[in-house]
Amino acid sequence: ELKVEQNPLFLSMQEGKNYTIYCNYSTTSDRLYWYRQDPGKSLESLFVLLSNGAVKQEGRLMASLDTKARLSTLHITAAVHDLSATYFCAVDLYGGATNKLIFGTGTLLAVQP
Amino acid sequence: DTAVSQTPKYLVTQMGNDKSIKCEQNLGHDTMYWYKQDSKKFLKIMFSYNNKELIINETVPNRFSPKSPDKAHLNLHINSLELGDSAVYFCASSHRPSGNIQYFGAGTRLSVL
C-alpha cells in the first residue's frame, strides 16, 4: 500500500526563520504536487513537480523532487505570518487509464510573530 | 466566476437520511473527482469520472453513489447516512493527462447527528 508521509506534522516557527517540510513516499512516481489549505478553506495548488530534480520557487517557498530517494521538500525562507496554513504533498499515481493523487498527512505550519 | 463550485457548503442531517452534494466546474476540464477529508485533515480520493465515465472507484461503501450527467457536473449521493460519514467532501477537476493540476471546490462540511 502506498504511503505518503510528511514531517513534521506540526511546525511552529518564528517569523524570519527558515525551515523545511519533508514528504516521503513509498512507491515509484516522478510526479508530485504541493497544496496549501487555510483553516476551513479549499486546497490551493502551489507547485507541480514532474521530473527527478525538478525545483520550483514562488516567493518564500521552494519545492524540490528527488525521485530516487522518493522525497520531496518544501523549503520556507524567512517565514512570515501569512504562510501559516496546512501544507499537503500529493503523489501522482498514473499509468494506464487512470491517474490519482495520494495525499500526505499534512503539515500544520504556524508562524509566530 | 467560481471555477469549481459545490453545494451545499454545510449539511447537517440525522443518521439514516439520504443526502446529495452537487459539484459543477466551468474550467472545461474532462475529469472530476470526489475526495473525503476526515477530522484529522486526512484527504482520500473516493471517485473519479472522465467524460462521464467512472475511472476511479476506491473502497467506498455502496451507500455512496456518484453520478456525472455531463463532464462539467459530478454529484454525490449518500444513502442511509452514518455517524462516520461526517467529514468535509471536496470536489475537484482537472484535464485527464497526468501532470495537470487538480482544482478543488470549497468543500461541503457534512455533519451526521
mmCIF file of N, CA and C in Angstrom, chain A residues 12-104:
data_model
loop_
_atom_site.group_PDB
_atom_site.id
_atom_site.type_symbol
_atom_site.label_atom_id
_atom_site.label_comp_id
_atom_site.label_asym_id
_atom_site.label_seq_id
_atom_site.Cartn_x
_atom_site.Cartn_y
_atom_site.Cartn_z
ATOM 1 N N SER A 12 5.879 24.927 14.455
ATOM 2 C CA SER A 12 5.717 26.284 14.944
ATOM 3 C C SER A 12 7.047 26.991 14.751
ATOM 4 N N MET A 13 7.038 28.064 14.020
ATOM 5 C CA MET A 13 8.292 28.756 13.759
ATOM 6 C C MET A 13 8.111 30.258 13.883
ATOM 7 N N GLN A 14 9.229 30.913 14.091
ATOM 8 C CA GLN A 14 9.179 32.362 14.248
ATOM 9 C C GLN A 14 9.320 33.029 12.889
ATOM 10 N N GLU A 15 8.745 34.196 12.790
ATOM 11 C CA GLU A 15 8.915 34.978 11.573
ATOM 12 C C GLU A 15 10.407 35.198 11.324
ATOM 13 N N GLY A 16 10.760 35.150 10.064
ATOM 14 C CA GLY A 16 12.143 35.398 9.688
ATOM 15 C C GLY A 16 13.023 34.166 9.648
ATOM 16 N N LYS A 17 12.527 33.057 10.197
ATOM 17 C CA LYS A 17 13.337 31.825 10.216
ATOM 18 C C LYS A 17 13.105 30.990 8.956
ATOM 19 N N ASN A 18 14.019 30.064 8.739
ATOM 20 C CA ASN A 18 13.921 29.132 7.612
ATOM 21 C C ASN A 18 13.592 27.742 8.126
ATOM 22 N N TYR A 19 12.865 26.982 7.319
ATOM 23 C CA TYR A 19 12.603 25.602 7.710
ATOM 24 C C TYR A 19 12.215 24.787 6.480
ATOM 25 N N THR A 20 12.271 23.458 6.647
ATOM 26 C CA THR A 20 11.943 22.558 5.534
ATOM 27 C C THR A 20 10.929 21.519 5.988
ATOM 28 N N ILE A 21 9.936 21.302 5.129
ATOM 29 C CA ILE A 21 8.954 20.231 5.329
ATOM 30 C C ILE A 21 9.331 19.102 4.378
ATOM 31 N N TYR A 22 9.283 17.867 4.881
ATOM 32 C CA TYR A 22 9.698 16.711 4.102
ATOM 33 C C TYR A 22 8.492 15.842 3.752
ATOM 34 N N CYS A 23 8.526 15.304 2.541
ATOM 35 C CA CYS A 23 7.470 14.420 2.073
ATOM 36 C C CYS A 23 8.127 13.159 1.514
ATOM 37 N N ASN A 24 7.945 12.050 2.186
ATOM 38 C CA ASN A 24 8.491 10.772 1.748
ATOM 39 C C ASN A 24 7.370 9.885 1.228
ATOM 40 N N TYR A 25 7.639 9.147 0.161
ATOM 41 C CA TYR A 25 6.616 8.261 -0.369
ATOM 42 C C TYR A 25 7.216 6.914 -0.712
ATOM 43 N N SER A 26 6.356 5.913 -0.762
ATOM 44 C CA SER A 26 6.844 4.531 -0.761
ATOM 45 C C SER A 26 6.744 3.816 -2.108
ATOM 46 N N THR A 27 6.404 4.542 -3.193
ATOM 47 C CA THR A 27 6.325 3.868 -4.480
ATOM 48 C C THR A 27 6.998 4.718 -5.547
ATOM 49 N N THR A 28 7.126 4.169 -6.711
ATOM 50 C CA THR A 28 7.779 4.907 -7.790
ATOM 51 C C THR A 28 6.817 5.915 -8.400
ATOM 52 N N SER A 29 7.218 7.162 -8.417
ATOM 53 C CA SER A 29 6.461 8.194 -9.115
ATOM 54 C C SER A 29 7.388 9.364 -9.356
ATOM 55 N N ASP A 30 7.222 9.988 -10.502
ATOM 56 C CA ASP A 30 8.035 11.176 -10.763
ATOM 57 C C ASP A 30 7.156 12.416 -10.884
ATOM 58 N N ARG A 31 5.983 12.342 -10.252
ATOM 59 C CA ARG A 31 5.069 13.483 -10.306
ATOM 60 C C ARG A 31 4.514 13.744 -8.918
ATOM 61 N N LEU A 32 4.694 14.967 -8.461
ATOM 62 C CA LEU A 32 4.289 15.286 -7.095
ATOM 63 C C LEU A 32 3.816 16.728 -7.053
ATOM 64 N N TYR A 33 2.811 16.948 -6.206
ATOM 65 C CA TYR A 33 2.195 18.256 -6.091
ATOM 66 C C TYR A 33 2.269 18.724 -4.640
ATOM 67 N N TRP A 34 2.330 20.042 -4.484
ATOM 68 C CA TRP A 34 2.169 20.634 -3.157
ATOM 69 C C TRP A 34 0.938 21.536 -3.181
ATOM 70 N N TYR A 35 0.153 21.398 -2.088
ATOM 71 C CA TYR A 35 -1.039 22.204 -1.928
ATOM 72 C C TYR A 35 -0.989 22.907 -0.574
ATOM 73 N N ARG A 36 -1.724 24.014 -0.527
ATOM 74 C CA ARG A 36 -1.879 24.737 0.726
ATOM 75 C C ARG A 36 -3.361 24.761 1.084
ATOM 76 N N GLN A 37 -3.664 24.601 2.381
ATOM 77 C CA GLN A 37 -5.045 24.699 2.837
ATOM 78 C C GLN A 37 -5.106 25.609 4.059
ATOM 79 N N ASP A 38 -5.856 26.712 3.936
ATOM 80 C CA ASP A 38 -6.126 27.581 5.076
ATOM 81 C C ASP A 38 -7.280 26.989 5.867
ATOM 82 N N PRO A 39 -7.378 27.318 7.162
ATOM 83 C CA PRO A 39 -8.430 26.716 8.010
ATOM 84 C C PRO A 39 -9.820 26.922 7.428
ATOM 85 N N GLY A 40 -10.556 25.833 7.292
ATOM 86 C CA GLY A 40 -11.920 25.905 6.794
ATOM 87 C C GLY A 40 -12.038 26.231 5.313
ATOM 88 N N LYS A 41 -10.940 26.196 4.607
ATOM 89 C CA LYS A 41 -10.946 26.577 3.186
ATOM 90 C C LYS A 41 -10.609 25.405 2.287
ATOM 91 N N SER A 42 -10.572 25.709 0.999
ATOM 92 C CA SER A 42 -10.262 24.702 -0.003
ATOM 93 C C SER A 42 -8.745 24.511 -0.124
ATOM 94 N N LEU A 43 -8.347 23.667 -1.048
ATOM 95 C CA LEU A 43 -6.925 23.438 -1.306
ATOM 96 C C LEU A 43 -6.489 24.274 -2.489
ATOM 97 N N GLU A 44 -5.354 24.906 -2.327
ATOM 98 C CA GLU A 44 -4.802 25.754 -3.381
ATOM 99 C C GLU A 44 -3.500 25.135 -3.869
ATOM 100 N N SER A 45 -3.372 24.987 -5.173
ATOM 101 C CA SER A 45 -2.163 24.404 -5.737
ATOM 102 C C SER A 45 -0.987 25.362 -5.587
ATOM 103 N N LEU A 46 0.141 24.841 -5.127
ATOM 104 C CA LEU A 46 1.360 25.649 -5.005
ATOM 105 C C LEU A 46 2.374 25.287 -6.096
ATOM 106 N N PHE A 47 2.716 23.997 -6.175
ATOM 107 C CA PHE A 47 3.754 23.563 -7.106
ATOM 108 C C PHE A 47 3.381 22.239 -7.738
ATOM 109 N N VAL A 48 3.847 22.086 -8.983
ATOM 110 C CA VAL A 48 3.740 20.814 -9.690
ATOM 111 C C VAL A 48 5.162 20.407 -10.071
ATOM 112 N N LEU A 49 5.592 19.252 -9.624
ATOM 113 C CA LEU A 49 6.951 18.769 -9.879
ATOM 114 C C LEU A 49 6.827 17.511 -10.725
ATOM 115 N N LEU A 50 7.387 17.554 -11.937
ATOM 116 C CA LEU A 50 7.094 16.498 -12.906
ATOM 117 C C LEU A 50 8.298 15.689 -13.339
ATOM 118 N N SER A 51 9.432 15.859 -12.672
ATOM 119 C CA SER A 51 10.579 15.038 -13.046
ATOM 120 C C SER A 51 11.587 15.019 -11.915
ATOM 121 N N ASN A 52 12.498 14.061 -11.976
ATOM 122 C CA ASN A 52 13.538 13.975 -10.957
ATOM 123 C C ASN A 52 14.408 15.231 -11.022
ATOM 124 N N GLY A 53 14.662 15.816 -9.860
ATOM 125 C CA GLY A 53 15.493 17.007 -9.835
ATOM 126 C C GLY A 53 14.737 18.303 -10.049
ATOM 127 N N ALA A 54 13.422 18.201 -10.261
ATOM 128 C CA ALA A 54 12.632 19.410 -10.504
ATOM 129 C C ALA A 54 12.685 20.302 -9.270
ATOM 130 N N VAL A 55 12.819 21.589 -9.531
ATOM 131 C CA VAL A 55 12.815 22.590 -8.463
ATOM 132 C C VAL A 55 11.929 23.741 -8.912
ATOM 133 N N LYS A 56 11.017 24.156 -8.034
ATOM 134 C CA LYS A 56 10.154 25.290 -8.347
ATOM 135 C C LYS A 56 10.192 26.258 -7.163
ATOM 136 N N GLN A 57 10.116 27.535 -7.486
ATOM 137 C CA GLN A 57 10.143 28.536 -6.423
ATOM 138 C C GLN A 57 9.064 29.574 -6.666
ATOM 139 N N GLU A 58 8.425 29.982 -5.578
ATOM 140 C CA GLU A 58 7.435 31.053 -5.652
ATOM 141 C C GLU A 58 7.513 31.806 -4.340
ATOM 142 N N GLY A 59 7.998 33.044 -4.419
ATOM 143 C CA GLY A 59 8.116 33.844 -3.208
ATOM 144 C C GLY A 59 9.048 33.185 -2.195
ATOM 145 N N ARG A 60 8.555 32.975 -1.007
ATOM 146 C CA ARG A 60 9.369 32.421 0.069
ATOM 147 C C ARG A 60 9.351 30.895 0.107
ATOM 148 N N LEU A 61 8.676 30.268 -0.818
ATOM 149 C CA LEU A 61 8.566 28.811 -0.872
ATOM 150 C C LEU A 61 9.335 28.252 -2.050
ATOM 151 N N MET A 62 10.032 27.129 -1.780
ATOM 152 C CA MET A 62 10.728 26.426 -2.842
ATOM 153 C C MET A 62 10.511 24.932 -2.652
ATOM 154 N N ALA A 63 10.122 24.258 -3.731
ATOM 155 C CA ALA A 63 9.857 22.829 -3.661
ATOM 156 C C ALA A 63 10.813 22.094 -4.588
ATOM 157 N N SER A 64 11.191 20.876 -4.170
ATOM 158 C CA SER A 64 12.082 20.060 -4.998
ATOM 159 C C SER A 64 11.643 18.606 -4.940
ATOM 160 N N LEU A 65 12.120 17.846 -5.934
ATOM 161 C CA LEU A 65 11.738 16.444 -6.013
ATOM 162 C C LEU A 65 12.951 15.589 -6.323
ATOM 163 N N ASP A 66 13.168 14.565 -5.507
ATOM 164 C CA ASP A 66 14.214 13.570 -5.742
ATOM 165 C C ASP A 66 13.508 12.231 -5.849
ATOM 166 N N THR A 67 13.317 11.767 -7.069
ATOM 167 C CA THR A 67 12.527 10.550 -7.259
ATOM 168 C C THR A 67 13.295 9.305 -6.837
ATOM 169 N N LYS A 68 14.607 9.374 -6.862
ATOM 170 C CA LYS A 68 15.389 8.191 -6.451
ATOM 171 C C LYS A 68 15.279 7.981 -4.956
ATOM 172 N N ALA A 69 15.277 9.059 -4.212
ATOM 173 C CA ALA A 69 15.117 8.973 -2.766
ATOM 174 C C ALA A 69 13.641 8.934 -2.374
ATOM 175 N N ARG A 70 12.754 9.127 -3.347
ATOM 176 C CA ARG A 70 11.304 9.196 -3.105
ATOM 177 C C ARG A 70 11.025 10.254 -2.046
ATOM 178 N N LEU A 71 11.549 11.431 -2.314
ATOM 179 C CA LEU A 71 11.497 12.509 -1.340
ATOM 180 C C LEU A 71 11.247 13.838 -2.032
ATOM 181 N N SER A 72 10.327 14.607 -1.472
ATOM 182 C CA SER A 72 10.145 15.978 -1.905
ATOM 183 C C SER A 72 10.287 16.873 -0.683
ATOM 184 N N THR A 73 10.795 18.069 -0.905
ATOM 185 C CA THR A 73 10.928 19.019 0.194
ATOM 186 C C THR A 73 10.243 20.325 -0.169
ATOM 187 N N LEU A 74 9.730 20.977 0.855
ATOM 188 C CA LEU A 74 9.164 22.316 0.709
ATOM 189 C C LEU A 74 9.930 23.201 1.675
ATOM 190 N N HIS A 75 10.737 24.086 1.113
ATOM 191 C CA HIS A 75 11.585 24.932 1.948
ATOM 192 C C HIS A 75 10.955 26.309 2.102
ATOM 193 N N ILE A 76 10.950 26.773 3.338
ATOM 194 C CA ILE A 76 10.377 28.082 3.652
ATOM 195 C C ILE A 76 11.529 29.007 4.054
ATOM 196 N N THR A 77 11.598 30.123 3.368
ATOM 197 C CA THR A 77 12.663 31.092 3.639
ATOM 198 C C THR A 77 12.080 32.337 4.288
ATOM 199 N N ALA A 78 12.679 32.729 5.418
ATOM 200 C CA ALA A 78 12.269 33.965 6.107
ATOM 201 C C ALA A 78 10.755 34.016 6.270
ATOM 202 N N ALA A 79 10.243 33.073 7.037
ATOM 203 C CA ALA A 79 8.789 32.901 7.179
ATOM 204 C C ALA A 79 8.091 34.184 7.628
ATOM 205 N N VAL A 80 6.880 34.346 7.115
ATOM 206 C CA VAL A 80 6.003 35.438 7.551
ATOM 207 C C VAL A 80 4.677 34.819 7.994
ATOM 208 N N HIS A 81 3.928 35.590 8.778
ATOM 209 C CA HIS A 81 2.695 35.071 9.370
ATOM 210 C C HIS A 81 1.723 34.557 8.303
ATOM 211 N N ASP A 82 1.687 35.226 7.158
ATOM 212 C CA ASP A 82 0.753 34.847 6.083
ATOM 213 C C ASP A 82 0.977 33.432 5.564
ATOM 214 N N LEU A 83 2.113 32.846 5.866
ATOM 215 C CA LEU A 83 2.372 31.473 5.414
ATOM 216 C C LEU A 83 1.741 30.427 6.328
ATOM 217 N N SER A 84 1.172 30.850 7.431
ATOM 218 C CA SER A 84 0.508 29.916 8.348
ATOM 219 C C SER A 84 -0.650 29.232 7.635
ATOM 220 N N ALA A 85 -0.597 27.895 7.593
ATOM 221 C CA ALA A 85 -1.607 27.092 6.878
ATOM 222 C C ALA A 85 -1.215 25.625 7.050
ATOM 223 N N THR A 86 -2.019 24.735 6.468
ATOM 224 C CA THR A 86 -1.629 23.334 6.397
ATOM 225 C C THR A 86 -1.129 23.053 4.985
ATOM 226 N N TYR A 87 0.007 22.404 4.880
ATOM 227 C CA TYR A 87 0.618 22.097 3.587
ATOM 228 C C TYR A 87 0.572 20.592 3.346
ATOM 229 N N PHE A 88 0.101 20.255 2.162
ATOM 230 C CA PHE A 88 -0.001 18.843 1.772
ATOM 231 C C PHE A 88 0.861 18.574 0.548
ATOM 232 N N CYS A 89 1.569 17.456 0.571
ATOM 233 C CA CYS A 89 2.128 16.950 -0.674
ATOM 234 C C CYS A 89 1.186 15.861 -1.191
ATOM 235 N N ALA A 90 1.223 15.620 -2.480
ATOM 236 C CA ALA A 90 0.375 14.590 -3.077
ATOM 237 C C ALA A 90 1.154 13.914 -4.195
ATOM 238 N N VAL A 91 1.246 12.604 -4.124
ATOM 239 C CA VAL A 91 1.952 11.827 -5.138
ATOM 240 C C VAL A 91 0.969 11.409 -6.218
ATOM 241 N N ASP A 92 1.374 11.568 -7.457
ATOM 242 C CA ASP A 92 0.523 11.226 -8.592
ATOM 243 C C ASP A 92 0.796 9.784 -9.006
ATOM 244 N N LEU A 93 -0.183 8.912 -8.818
ATOM 245 C CA LEU A 93 -0.076 7.537 -9.296
ATOM 246 C C LEU A 93 -0.743 7.481 -10.653
ATOM 247 N N TYR A 94 0.011 7.245 -11.686
ATOM 248 C CA TYR A 94 -0.576 7.285 -13.015
ATOM 249 C C TYR A 94 -0.111 6.089 -13.820
ATOM 250 N N GLY A 95 -0.812 5.889 -14.889
ATOM 251 C CA GLY A 95 -0.484 4.747 -15.732
ATOM 252 C C GLY A 95 -1.759 4.099 -16.209
ATOM 253 N N GLY A 96 -1.767 3.679 -17.419
ATOM 254 C CA GLY A 96 -2.983 3.082 -17.950
ATOM 255 C C GLY A 96 -4.050 4.135 -18.142
ATOM 256 N N ALA A 97 -5.229 3.814 -17.722
ATOM 257 C CA ALA A 97 -6.355 4.698 -17.987
ATOM 258 C C ALA A 97 -6.595 5.723 -16.895
ATOM 259 N N THR A 98 -5.894 5.593 -15.798
ATOM 260 C CA THR A 98 -6.237 6.464 -14.682
ATOM 261 C C THR A 98 -5.001 7.108 -14.090
ATOM 262 N N ASN A 99 -5.234 8.201 -13.395
ATOM 263 C CA ASN A 99 -4.214 8.727 -12.513
ATOM 264 C C ASN A 99 -4.925 9.269 -11.291
ATOM 265 N N LYS A 100 -4.308 9.150 -10.135
ATOM 266 C CA LYS A 100 -4.934 9.647 -8.926
ATOM 267 C C LYS A 100 -3.876 10.174 -7.973
ATOM 268 N N LEU A 101 -4.278 11.114 -7.143
ATOM 269 C CA LEU A 101 -3.382 11.710 -6.166
ATOM 270 C C LEU A 101 -3.548 11.013 -4.822
ATOM 271 N N ILE A 102 -2.418 10.663 -4.227
ATOM 272 C CA ILE A 102 -2.395 10.138 -2.872
ATOM 273 C C ILE A 102 -1.775 11.211 -2.004
ATOM 274 N N PHE A 103 -2.560 11.727 -1.079
ATOM 275 C CA PHE A 103 -2.127 12.853 -0.276
ATOM 276 C C PHE A 103 -1.328 12.415 0.945
ATOM 277 N N GLY A 104 -0.382 13.274 1.312
ATOM 278 C CA GLY A 104 0.343 13.077 2.553
ATOM 279 C C GLY A 104 -0.501 13.470 3.749
#
